[in-house]
Short mmCIF file of C-alpha atoms in Angstrom, two decimals:
data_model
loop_
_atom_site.label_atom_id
_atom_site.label_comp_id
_atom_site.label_asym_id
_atom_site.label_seq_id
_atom_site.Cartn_x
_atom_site.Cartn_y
_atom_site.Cartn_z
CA UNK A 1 0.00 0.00 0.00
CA UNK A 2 1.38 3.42 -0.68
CA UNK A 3 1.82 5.83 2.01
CA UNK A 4 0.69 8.73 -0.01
CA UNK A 5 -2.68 8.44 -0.96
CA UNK A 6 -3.72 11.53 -3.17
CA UNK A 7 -5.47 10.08 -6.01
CA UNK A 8 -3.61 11.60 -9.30
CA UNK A 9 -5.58 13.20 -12.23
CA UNK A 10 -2.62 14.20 -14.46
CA UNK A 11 1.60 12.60 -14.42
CA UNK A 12 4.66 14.24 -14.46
CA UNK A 13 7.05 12.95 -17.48
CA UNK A 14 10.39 13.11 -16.11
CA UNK A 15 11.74 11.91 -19.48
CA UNK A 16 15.38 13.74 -20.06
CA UNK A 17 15.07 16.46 -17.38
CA UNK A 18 17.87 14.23 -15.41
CA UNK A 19 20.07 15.24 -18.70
CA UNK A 20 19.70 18.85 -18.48
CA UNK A 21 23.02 20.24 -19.69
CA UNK A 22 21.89 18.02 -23.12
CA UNK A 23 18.02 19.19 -23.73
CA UNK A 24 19.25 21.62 -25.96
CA UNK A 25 21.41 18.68 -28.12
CA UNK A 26 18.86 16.01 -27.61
CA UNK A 27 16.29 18.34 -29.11
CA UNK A 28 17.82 19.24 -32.29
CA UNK A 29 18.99 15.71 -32.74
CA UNK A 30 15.51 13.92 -32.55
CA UNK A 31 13.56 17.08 -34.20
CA UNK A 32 16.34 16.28 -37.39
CA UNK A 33 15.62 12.65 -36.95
CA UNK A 34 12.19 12.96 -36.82
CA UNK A 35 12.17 14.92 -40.04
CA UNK A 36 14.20 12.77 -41.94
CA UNK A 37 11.64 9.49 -40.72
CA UNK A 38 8.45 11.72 -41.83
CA UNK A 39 10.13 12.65 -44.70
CA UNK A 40 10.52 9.19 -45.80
CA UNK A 41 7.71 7.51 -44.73
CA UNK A 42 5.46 9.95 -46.32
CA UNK A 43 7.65 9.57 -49.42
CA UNK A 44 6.85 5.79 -49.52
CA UNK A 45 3.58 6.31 -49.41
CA UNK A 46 3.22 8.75 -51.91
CA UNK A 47 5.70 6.91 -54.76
CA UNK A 48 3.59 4.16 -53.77
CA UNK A 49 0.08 5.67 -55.21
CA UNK A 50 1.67 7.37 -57.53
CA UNK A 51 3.74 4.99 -59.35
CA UNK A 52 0.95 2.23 -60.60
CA UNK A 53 4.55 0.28 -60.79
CA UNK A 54 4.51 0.03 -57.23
CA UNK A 55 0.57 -0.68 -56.96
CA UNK A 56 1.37 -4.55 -55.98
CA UNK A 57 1.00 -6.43 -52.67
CA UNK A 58 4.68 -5.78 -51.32
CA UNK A 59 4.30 -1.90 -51.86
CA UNK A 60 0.59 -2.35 -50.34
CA UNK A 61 2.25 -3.75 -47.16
CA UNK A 62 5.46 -1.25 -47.27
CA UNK A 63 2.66 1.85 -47.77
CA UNK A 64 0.82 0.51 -44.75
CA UNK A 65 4.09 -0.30 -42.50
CA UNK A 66 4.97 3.68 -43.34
CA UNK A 67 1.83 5.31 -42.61
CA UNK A 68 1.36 3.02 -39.46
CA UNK A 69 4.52 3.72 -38.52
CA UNK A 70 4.01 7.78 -38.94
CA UNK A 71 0.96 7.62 -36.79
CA UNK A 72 3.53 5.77 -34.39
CA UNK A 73 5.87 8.48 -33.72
CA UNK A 74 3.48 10.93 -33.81
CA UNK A 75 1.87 9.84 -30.65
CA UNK A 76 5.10 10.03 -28.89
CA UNK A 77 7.97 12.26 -30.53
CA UNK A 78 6.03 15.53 -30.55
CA UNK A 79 5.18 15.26 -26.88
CA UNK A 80 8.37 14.58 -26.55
CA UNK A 81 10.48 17.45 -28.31
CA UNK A 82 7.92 19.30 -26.65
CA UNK A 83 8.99 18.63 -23.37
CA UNK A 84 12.72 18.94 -24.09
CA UNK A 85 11.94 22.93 -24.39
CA UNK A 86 9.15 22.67 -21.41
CA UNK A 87 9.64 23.44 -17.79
CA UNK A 88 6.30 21.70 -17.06
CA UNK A 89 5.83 17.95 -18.44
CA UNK A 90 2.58 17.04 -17.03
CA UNK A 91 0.41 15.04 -19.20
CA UNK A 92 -3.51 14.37 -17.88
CA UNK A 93 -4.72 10.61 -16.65
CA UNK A 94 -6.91 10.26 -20.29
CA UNK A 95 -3.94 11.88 -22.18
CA UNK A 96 -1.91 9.30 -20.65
CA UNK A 97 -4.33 6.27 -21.11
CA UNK A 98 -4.99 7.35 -24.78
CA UNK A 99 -0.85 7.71 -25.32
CA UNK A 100 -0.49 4.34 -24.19
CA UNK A 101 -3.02 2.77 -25.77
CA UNK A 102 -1.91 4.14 -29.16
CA UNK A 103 2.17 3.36 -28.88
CA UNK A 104 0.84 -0.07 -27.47
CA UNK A 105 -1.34 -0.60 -30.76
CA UNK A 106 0.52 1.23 -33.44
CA UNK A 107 3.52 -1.07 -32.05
CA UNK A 108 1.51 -4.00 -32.42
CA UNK A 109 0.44 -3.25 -35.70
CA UNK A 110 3.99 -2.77 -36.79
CA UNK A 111 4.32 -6.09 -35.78
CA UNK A 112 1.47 -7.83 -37.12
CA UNK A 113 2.54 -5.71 -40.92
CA UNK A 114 5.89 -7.22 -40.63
CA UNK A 115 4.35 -10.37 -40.63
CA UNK A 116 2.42 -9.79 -43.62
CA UNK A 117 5.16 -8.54 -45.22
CA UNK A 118 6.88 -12.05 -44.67
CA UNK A 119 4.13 -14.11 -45.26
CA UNK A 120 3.55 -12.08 -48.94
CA UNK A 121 7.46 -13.05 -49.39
CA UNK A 122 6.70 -16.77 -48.66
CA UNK A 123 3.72 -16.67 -50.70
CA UNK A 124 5.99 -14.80 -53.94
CA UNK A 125 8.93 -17.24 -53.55
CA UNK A 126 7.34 -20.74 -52.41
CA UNK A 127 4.07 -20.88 -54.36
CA UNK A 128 4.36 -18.01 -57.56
CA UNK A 129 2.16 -19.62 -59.70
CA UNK A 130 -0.53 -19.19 -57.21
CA UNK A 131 0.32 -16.17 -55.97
CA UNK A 132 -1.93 -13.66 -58.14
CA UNK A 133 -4.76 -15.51 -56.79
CA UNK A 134 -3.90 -15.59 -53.19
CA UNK A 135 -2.90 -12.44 -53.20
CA UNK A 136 -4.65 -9.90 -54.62
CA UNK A 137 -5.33 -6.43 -53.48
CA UNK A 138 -8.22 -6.71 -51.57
CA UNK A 139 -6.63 -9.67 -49.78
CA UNK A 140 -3.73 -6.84 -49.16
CA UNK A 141 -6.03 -4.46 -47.73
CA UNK A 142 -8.40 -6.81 -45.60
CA UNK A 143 -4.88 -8.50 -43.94
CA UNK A 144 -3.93 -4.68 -43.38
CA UNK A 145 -7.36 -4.20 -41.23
CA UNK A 146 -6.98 -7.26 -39.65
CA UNK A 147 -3.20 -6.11 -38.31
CA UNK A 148 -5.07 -3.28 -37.05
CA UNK A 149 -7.64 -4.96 -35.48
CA UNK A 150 -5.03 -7.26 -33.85
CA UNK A 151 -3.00 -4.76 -32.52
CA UNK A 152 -5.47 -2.47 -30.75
CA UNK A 153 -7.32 -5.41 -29.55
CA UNK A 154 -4.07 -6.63 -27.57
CA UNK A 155 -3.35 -2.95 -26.89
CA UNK A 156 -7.35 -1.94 -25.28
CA UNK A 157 -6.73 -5.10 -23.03
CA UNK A 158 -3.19 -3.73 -21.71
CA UNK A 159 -4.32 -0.21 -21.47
CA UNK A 160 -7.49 -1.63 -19.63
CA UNK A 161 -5.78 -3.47 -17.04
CA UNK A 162 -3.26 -0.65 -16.14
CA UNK A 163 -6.24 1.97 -15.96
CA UNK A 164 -8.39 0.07 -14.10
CA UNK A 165 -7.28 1.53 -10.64
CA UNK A 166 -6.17 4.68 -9.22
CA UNK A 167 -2.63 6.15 -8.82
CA UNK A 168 -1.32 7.95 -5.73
CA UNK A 169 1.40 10.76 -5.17
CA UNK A 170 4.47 10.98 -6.41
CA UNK A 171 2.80 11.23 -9.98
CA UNK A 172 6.42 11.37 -11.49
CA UNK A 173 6.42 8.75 -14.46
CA UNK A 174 10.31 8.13 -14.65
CA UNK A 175 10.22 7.97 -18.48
CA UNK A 176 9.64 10.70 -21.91
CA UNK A 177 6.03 9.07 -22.73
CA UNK A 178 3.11 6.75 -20.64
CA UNK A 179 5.30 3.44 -21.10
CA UNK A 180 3.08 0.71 -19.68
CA UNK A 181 6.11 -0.37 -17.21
CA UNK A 182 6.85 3.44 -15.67
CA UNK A 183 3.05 4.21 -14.78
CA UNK A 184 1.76 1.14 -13.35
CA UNK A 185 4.42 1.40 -10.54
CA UNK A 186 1.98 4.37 -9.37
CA UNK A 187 -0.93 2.22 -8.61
CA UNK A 188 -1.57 3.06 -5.01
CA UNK A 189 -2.10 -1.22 -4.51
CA UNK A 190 0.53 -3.70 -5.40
CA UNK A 191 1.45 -3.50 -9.13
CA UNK A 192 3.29 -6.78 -9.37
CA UNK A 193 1.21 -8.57 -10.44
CA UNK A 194 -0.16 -6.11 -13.15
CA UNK A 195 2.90 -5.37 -14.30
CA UNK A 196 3.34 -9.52 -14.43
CA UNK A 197 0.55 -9.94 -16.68
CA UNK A 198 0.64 -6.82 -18.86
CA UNK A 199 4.58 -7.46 -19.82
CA UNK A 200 4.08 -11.49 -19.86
CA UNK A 201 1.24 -10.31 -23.01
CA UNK A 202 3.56 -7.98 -24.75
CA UNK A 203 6.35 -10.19 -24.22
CA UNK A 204 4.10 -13.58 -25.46
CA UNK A 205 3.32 -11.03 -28.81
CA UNK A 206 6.86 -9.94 -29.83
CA UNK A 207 8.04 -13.84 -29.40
CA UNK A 208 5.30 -15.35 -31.21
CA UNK A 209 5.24 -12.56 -33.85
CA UNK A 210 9.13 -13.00 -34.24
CA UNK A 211 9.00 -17.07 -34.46
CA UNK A 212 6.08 -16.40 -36.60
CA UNK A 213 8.23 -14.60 -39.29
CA UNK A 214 11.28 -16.70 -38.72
CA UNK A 215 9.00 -19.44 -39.63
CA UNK A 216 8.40 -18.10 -42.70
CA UNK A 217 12.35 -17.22 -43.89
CA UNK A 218 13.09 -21.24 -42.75
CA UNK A 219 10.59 -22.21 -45.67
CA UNK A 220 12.11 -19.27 -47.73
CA UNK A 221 15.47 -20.28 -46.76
CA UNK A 222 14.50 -24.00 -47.81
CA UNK A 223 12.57 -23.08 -50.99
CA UNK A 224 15.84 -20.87 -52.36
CA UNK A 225 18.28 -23.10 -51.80
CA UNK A 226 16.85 -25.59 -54.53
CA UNK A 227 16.62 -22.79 -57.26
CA UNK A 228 19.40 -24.06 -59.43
CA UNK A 229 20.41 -20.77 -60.93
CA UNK A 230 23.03 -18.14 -58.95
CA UNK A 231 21.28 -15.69 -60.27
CA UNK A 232 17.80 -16.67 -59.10
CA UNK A 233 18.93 -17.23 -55.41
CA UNK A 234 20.27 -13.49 -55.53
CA UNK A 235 17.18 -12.08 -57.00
CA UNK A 236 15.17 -13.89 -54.30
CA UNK A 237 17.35 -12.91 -51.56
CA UNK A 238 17.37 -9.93 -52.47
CA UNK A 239 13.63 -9.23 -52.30
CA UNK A 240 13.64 -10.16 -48.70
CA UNK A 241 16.89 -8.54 -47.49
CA UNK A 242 15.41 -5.08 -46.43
CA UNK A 243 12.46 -6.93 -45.08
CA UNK A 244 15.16 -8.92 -42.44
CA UNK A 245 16.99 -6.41 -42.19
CA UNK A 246 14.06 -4.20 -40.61
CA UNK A 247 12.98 -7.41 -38.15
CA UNK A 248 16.18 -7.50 -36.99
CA UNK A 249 16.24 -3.83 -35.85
CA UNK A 250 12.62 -3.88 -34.90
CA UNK A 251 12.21 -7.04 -32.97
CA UNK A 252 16.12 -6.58 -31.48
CA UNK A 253 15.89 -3.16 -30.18
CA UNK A 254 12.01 -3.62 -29.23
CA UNK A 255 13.47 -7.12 -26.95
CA UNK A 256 15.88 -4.89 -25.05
CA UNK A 257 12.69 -2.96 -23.56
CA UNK A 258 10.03 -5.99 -22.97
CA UNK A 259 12.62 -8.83 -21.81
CA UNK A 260 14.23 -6.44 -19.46
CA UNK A 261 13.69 -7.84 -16.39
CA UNK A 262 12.09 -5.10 -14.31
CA UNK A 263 11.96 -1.10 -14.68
CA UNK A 264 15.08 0.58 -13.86
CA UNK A 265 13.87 4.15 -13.62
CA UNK A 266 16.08 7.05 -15.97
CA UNK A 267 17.36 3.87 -17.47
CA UNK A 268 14.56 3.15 -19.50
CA UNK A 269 14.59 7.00 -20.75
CA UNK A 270 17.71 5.90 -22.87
CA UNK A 271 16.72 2.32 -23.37
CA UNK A 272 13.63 2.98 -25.27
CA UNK A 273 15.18 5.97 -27.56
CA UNK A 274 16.45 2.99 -30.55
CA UNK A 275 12.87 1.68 -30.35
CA UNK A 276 10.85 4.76 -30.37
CA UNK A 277 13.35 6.98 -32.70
CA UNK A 278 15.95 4.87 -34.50
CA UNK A 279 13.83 2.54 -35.33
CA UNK A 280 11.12 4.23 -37.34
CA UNK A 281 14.23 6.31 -38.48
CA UNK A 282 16.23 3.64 -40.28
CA UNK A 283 13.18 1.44 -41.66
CA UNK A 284 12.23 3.86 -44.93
CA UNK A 285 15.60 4.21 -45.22
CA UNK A 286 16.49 0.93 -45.26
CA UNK A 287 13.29 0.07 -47.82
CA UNK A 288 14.03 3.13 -50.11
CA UNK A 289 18.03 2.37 -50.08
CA UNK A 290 18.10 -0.44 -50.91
CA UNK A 291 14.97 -1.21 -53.34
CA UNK A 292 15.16 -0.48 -56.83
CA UNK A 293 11.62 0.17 -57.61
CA UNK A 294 11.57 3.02 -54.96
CA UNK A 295 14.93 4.60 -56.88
CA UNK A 296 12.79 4.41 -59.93
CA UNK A 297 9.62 5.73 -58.56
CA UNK A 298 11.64 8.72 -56.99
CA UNK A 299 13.59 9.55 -60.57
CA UNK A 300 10.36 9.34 -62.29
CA UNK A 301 8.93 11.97 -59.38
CA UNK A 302 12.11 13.85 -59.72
CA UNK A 303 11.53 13.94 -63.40
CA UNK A 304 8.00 15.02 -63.74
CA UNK A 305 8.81 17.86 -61.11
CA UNK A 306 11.80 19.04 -63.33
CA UNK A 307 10.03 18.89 -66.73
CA UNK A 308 7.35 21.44 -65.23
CA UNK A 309 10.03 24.13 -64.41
CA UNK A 310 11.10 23.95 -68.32
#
């Protein structure tokens, strides 16, 4: 039982206020970052309508990982530049329960696209005679919804179960947004076993969504390896490289926050930066680098904008 027992109605977001001789740094660095992921993103999903090259299933899922992942850091990296040039960093109880809820289901979306994303590879690789008719558009946009559905589903439960109680004084939330793990140590009962159950179901998600995609490469992997041709195992491993290469950063940096044993206070400020900021910050770079048909949708863009200044 906690000793103080004011009921709270708004937090206090410590976040980087224990770094003050760097708010100045910090902020310029994550406003540039933050420019450079919208930038992209919204790049992606423009080349992507307006290229009819790109109008195919991988694109559908790449356009729906971008704009998913835009609404993603805009629930949290606004608030949070915001605060690096505050002197107050309160944040209200529904503010907080409605940040949570949407970092917790944007996230999980991520997660479900990526499997998509995977599964559209298996499907394209293992079985591409069949693969116009099993996945077509509106296959592509009903699998979208459903990663939506999925990830706010898991994400209203969590949310649910933290909210469900009251918090009591101090209202300091030792992190820069409403992290699940930071607030429910303010429940004025015992948290333990709240905390238990809302990390076991984000931890049960990212595992099972991870084994769920590394499923799918092992049957990639297998299907590959039998192509005869050099040249056909690079052009197929090459369709899936930025794909892995964006799991890896996702799922490794997103691991370091969930399968940390227990909350660690300031800690966690710097912990969660790669998952919340560098992450959303490499992955259109990573899928516009390194894809061709994004270089070719951007020259064509490039193109059309120069020939109307002639």
């Amino acid at each position: 039982m906690k000793i103080n027992q004011i009921i709270l109605k708004e937090f206090i977001l410590v976040g980087f206020s224990v770094y003050l001789h760097v708010q100045a740094s910090l902020f310029v660095v994550f406003f540039c970052l933050y420019l450079v992921t919208l930038t992209g993103n919204l790049a992606i999903i423009g080349f992507m309508w307006v290229d009819r090259c790109l109008h195919t299933p991988m694109y559908l899922f790449l356009s729906a990982l971008s704009f998913s992942e835009t609404c993603y850091t805009l629930t949290i990296i606004p608030k949070m530049l915001a605060d690096l040039l505050a002197k107050k960093r309160n944040i209200s109880l529904i503010g907080c329960g409605l940040q949570m809820s949407s970092f917790l289901g944007l996230g999980g979306t991520n997660c479900f696209i990526l499997i998509l994303m995977g599964y559209d590879r298996f499907l394209a690789i293992c079985n591409p005679l069949r693969y116009p008719l099993l996945m077509t558009n509106m296959v592509c946009g009903k699998l979208v919804a459903s990663a939506w559905i999925a990830g706010f589903f898991v994400s209203v439960i969590e949310t649910a179960l933290i909210f469900r109680g009251s918090f009591c004084s101090p209202n300091l939330v030792k992190h820069f947004f409403c992290h699940m793990r930071a607030v429910v140590t303010l429940f004025c009962l015992d948290s333990e076993l709240t905390e238990f159950i809302v990390t076991a179901i984000s931890v049960s998600g990212l595992i099972g969504t991870f084994l769920l995609i590394i499923l799918t490469y092992i049957f990639i992997l297998s299907t590959v390896l039998r192509i005869p041709s050099a040249e056909g195992k690079q052009k197929a491993f090459s369709t899936c490289a930025s794909h892995l290469t964006v799991v890896i950063i996702h799922f490794g940096f997103a691991s370091i926050i969930y399968l940390k044993p227990e909350a660690s206070g300031g800690d966690d400020t710097l912990i969660a930066v790669p998952y919340t900021v560098i992450t959303p910050f490499l992955s259109p770079l990573i899928f516009s680098l390194r894809n061709k048909d994004m270089k070719n949708a951007f020259r064509k863009v490039l193109g059309k904008t120069g020939s109307l200044y002639k």
